[in-house]
Amino acid sequence: QERPVASGGGSVQAGGSLRLSCAAAGYTIGSNCVGWFRQAPGKEREGVASIYTGDGSTYHNDSVKGRFTISLENVKGLVHLQMNSLKPEDTAMYYCAADRILWGYECYSGSWTLSLPRRFGDWGQGTQVTVSS
């Protein structure tokens, strides 16, 4: 199965917006968890948001809650991350990843975003988001 591919990054001023897209065909219908992660230089990779494709329930990290919104276009095989009110500390390489899961709770509770960076090795290219002050 094709791995999810992130796109849509760019450079914006603080307070601006970007919309990232994850091409995740094969993971957007059924019982899956699809999420966004980010890693800044010298920092650990962290979970940003995730969505359970079984019912659309979502999780957002406290650091982005109220500013970022994850959404699903299941038939199109796309997962988006709308990023508003961007801050310089949001600057990072952003990645998307996906897993088939048995229970939705591990996805929309946020536990999946905490566990995946410790066990997932090949993150692919990612898309760079740079926010200037």
C-alpha positions as a Python dict, from the first residue, in 0.01 Angstrom:
ca = {
    (1, 'Q'): (0, 0, 0),
    (2, 'E'): (129, 348, -85),
    (3, 'R'): (255, 550, 205),
    (4, 'P'): (81, 881, 281),
    (5, 'V'): (242, 1187, 122),
    (6, 'A'): (232, 1535, 272),
    (7, 'S'): (219, 1856, 71),
    (8, 'G'): (116, 2220, 99),
    (9, 'G'): (389, 2364, 316),
    (10, 'G'): (545, 2702, 262),
    (11, 'S'): (667, 3022, 422),
    (12, 'V'): (427, 3263, 589),
    (13, 'Q'): (431, 3553, 829),
    (14, 'A'): (318, 3506, 1187),
    (15, 'G'): (-59, 3514, 1201),
    (16, 'G'): (-95, 3369, 854),
    (17, 'S'): (-250, 3046, 736),
    (18, 'L'): (-154, 2735, 545),
    (19, 'R'): (-345, 2427, 443),
    (20, 'L'): (-154, 2101, 435),
    (21, 'S'): (-282, 1795, 253),
    (22, 'C'): (-203, 1430, 302),
    (23, 'A'): (-265, 1195, 14),
    (24, 'A'): (-366, 884, 203),
    (25, 'A'): (-560, 669, -41),
    (26, 'G'): (-625, 333, 113),
    (27, 'Y'): (-630, 473, 466),
    (28, 'T'): (-927, 711, 458),
    (29, 'I'): (-1205, 453, 443),
    (30, 'G'): (-1242, 194, 712),
    (31, 'S'): (-1087, 176, 1056),
    (32, 'N'): (-771, 382, 1035),
    (33, 'C'): (-593, 659, 1217),
    (34, 'V'): (-433, 930, 1006),
    (35, 'G'): (-227, 1198, 1170),
    (36, 'W'): (4, 1493, 1132),
    (37, 'F'): (340, 1513, 1305),
    (38, 'R'): (611, 1775, 1308),
    (39, 'Q'): (977, 1798, 1393),
    (40, 'A'): (1185, 2110, 1436),
    (41, 'P'): (1567, 2099, 1436),
    (42, 'G'): (1699, 1973, 1768),
    (43, 'K'): (1356, 1873, 1892),
    (44, 'E'): (1165, 1549, 1921),
    (45, 'R'): (901, 1464, 1667),
    (46, 'E'): (560, 1542, 1809),
    (47, 'G'): (204, 1461, 1720),
    (48, 'V'): (-3, 1755, 1600),
    (49, 'A'): (-343, 1608, 1521),
    (50, 'S'): (-510, 1285, 1423),
    (51, 'I'): (-840, 1171, 1282),
    (52, 'Y'): (-1016, 839, 1315),
    (53, 'T'): (-1153, 748, 975),
    (54, 'G'): (-1422, 524, 1119),
    (55, 'D'): (-1634, 817, 1236),
    (56, 'G'): (-1429, 1134, 1186),
    (57, 'S'): (-1345, 1188, 1552),
    (58, 'T'): (-1036, 1404, 1597),
    (59, 'Y'): (-755, 1483, 1834),
    (60, 'H'): (-553, 1804, 1844),
    (61, 'N'): (-243, 1867, 2051),
    (62, 'D'): (-297, 2140, 2310),
    (63, 'S'): (-28, 2352, 2146),
    (64, 'V'): (-235, 2384, 1828),
    (65, 'K'): (-589, 2338, 1953),
    (66, 'G'): (-810, 2624, 1841),
    (67, 'R'): (-568, 2718, 1563),
    (68, 'F'): (-527, 2397, 1361),
    (69, 'T'): (-804, 2170, 1235),
    (70, 'I'): (-764, 1823, 1089),
    (71, 'S'): (-1028, 1709, 843),
    (72, 'L'): (-1106, 1416, 619),
    (73, 'E'): (-1221, 1385, 260),
    (74, 'N'): (-1258, 1011, 272),
    (75, 'V'): (-1372, 942, -83),
    (76, 'K'): (-1091, 1157, -224),
    (77, 'G'): (-837, 985, -3),
    (78, 'L'): (-725, 1312, 153),
    (79, 'V'): (-661, 1435, 504),
    (80, 'H'): (-604, 1807, 555),
    (81, 'L'): (-454, 2023, 824),
    (82, 'Q'): (-585, 2378, 820),
    (83, 'M'): (-333, 2590, 1006),
    (84, 'N'): (-447, 2935, 1117),
    (85, 'S'): (-289, 3197, 1341),
    (86, 'L'): (52, 3050, 1274),
    (87, 'K'): (333, 3123, 1517),
    (88, 'P'): (710, 3107, 1468),
    (89, 'E'): (719, 2809, 1703),
    (90, 'D'): (508, 2618, 1451),
    (91, 'T'): (808, 2615, 1217),
    (92, 'A'): (895, 2251, 1149),
    (93, 'M'): (895, 1975, 896),
    (94, 'Y'): (544, 1832, 887),
    (95, 'Y'): (471, 1468, 811),
    (96, 'C'): (160, 1260, 781),
    (97, 'A'): (131, 896, 873),
    (98, 'A'): (-142, 636, 891),
    (99, 'D'): (-221, 305, 1057),
    (100, 'R'): (-500, 57, 1042),
    (101, 'I'): (-635, 30, 1395),
    (102, 'L'): (-888, -189, 1569),
    (103, 'W'): (-1033, 67, 1809),
    (104, 'G'): (-1098, 431, 1739),
    (105, 'Y'): (-1027, 546, 2092),
    (106, 'E'): (-651, 509, 2056),
    (107, 'C'): (-674, 752, 1766),
    (108, 'Y'): (-907, 1023, 1890),
    (109, 'S'): (-774, 1009, 2245),
    (110, 'G'): (-432, 1114, 2121),
    (111, 'S'): (-250, 804, 2240),
    (112, 'W'): (-164, 700, 1885),
    (113, 'T'): (16, 1030, 1820),
    (114, 'L'): (224, 973, 2133),
    (115, 'S'): (321, 616, 2054),
    (116, 'L'): (387, 632, 1680),
    (117, 'P'): (704, 849, 1686),
    (118, 'R'): (871, 596, 1915),
    (119, 'R'): (806, 298, 1689),
    (120, 'F'): (780, 433, 1334),
    (121, 'G'): (1106, 462, 1142),
    (122, 'D'): (1048, 572, 783),
    (123, 'W'): (872, 909, 773),
    (124, 'G'): (946, 1001, 415),
    (125, 'Q'): (1000, 1352, 287),
    (126, 'G'): (750, 1567, 475),
    (127, 'T'): (661, 1926, 390),
    (128, 'Q'): (833, 2228, 538),
    (129, 'V'): (638, 2498, 721),
    (130, 'T'): (827, 2815, 805),
    (131, 'V'): (665, 3096, 1003),
    (132, 'S'): (855, 3422, 1033),
    (133, 'S'): (801, 3689, 1294),
}
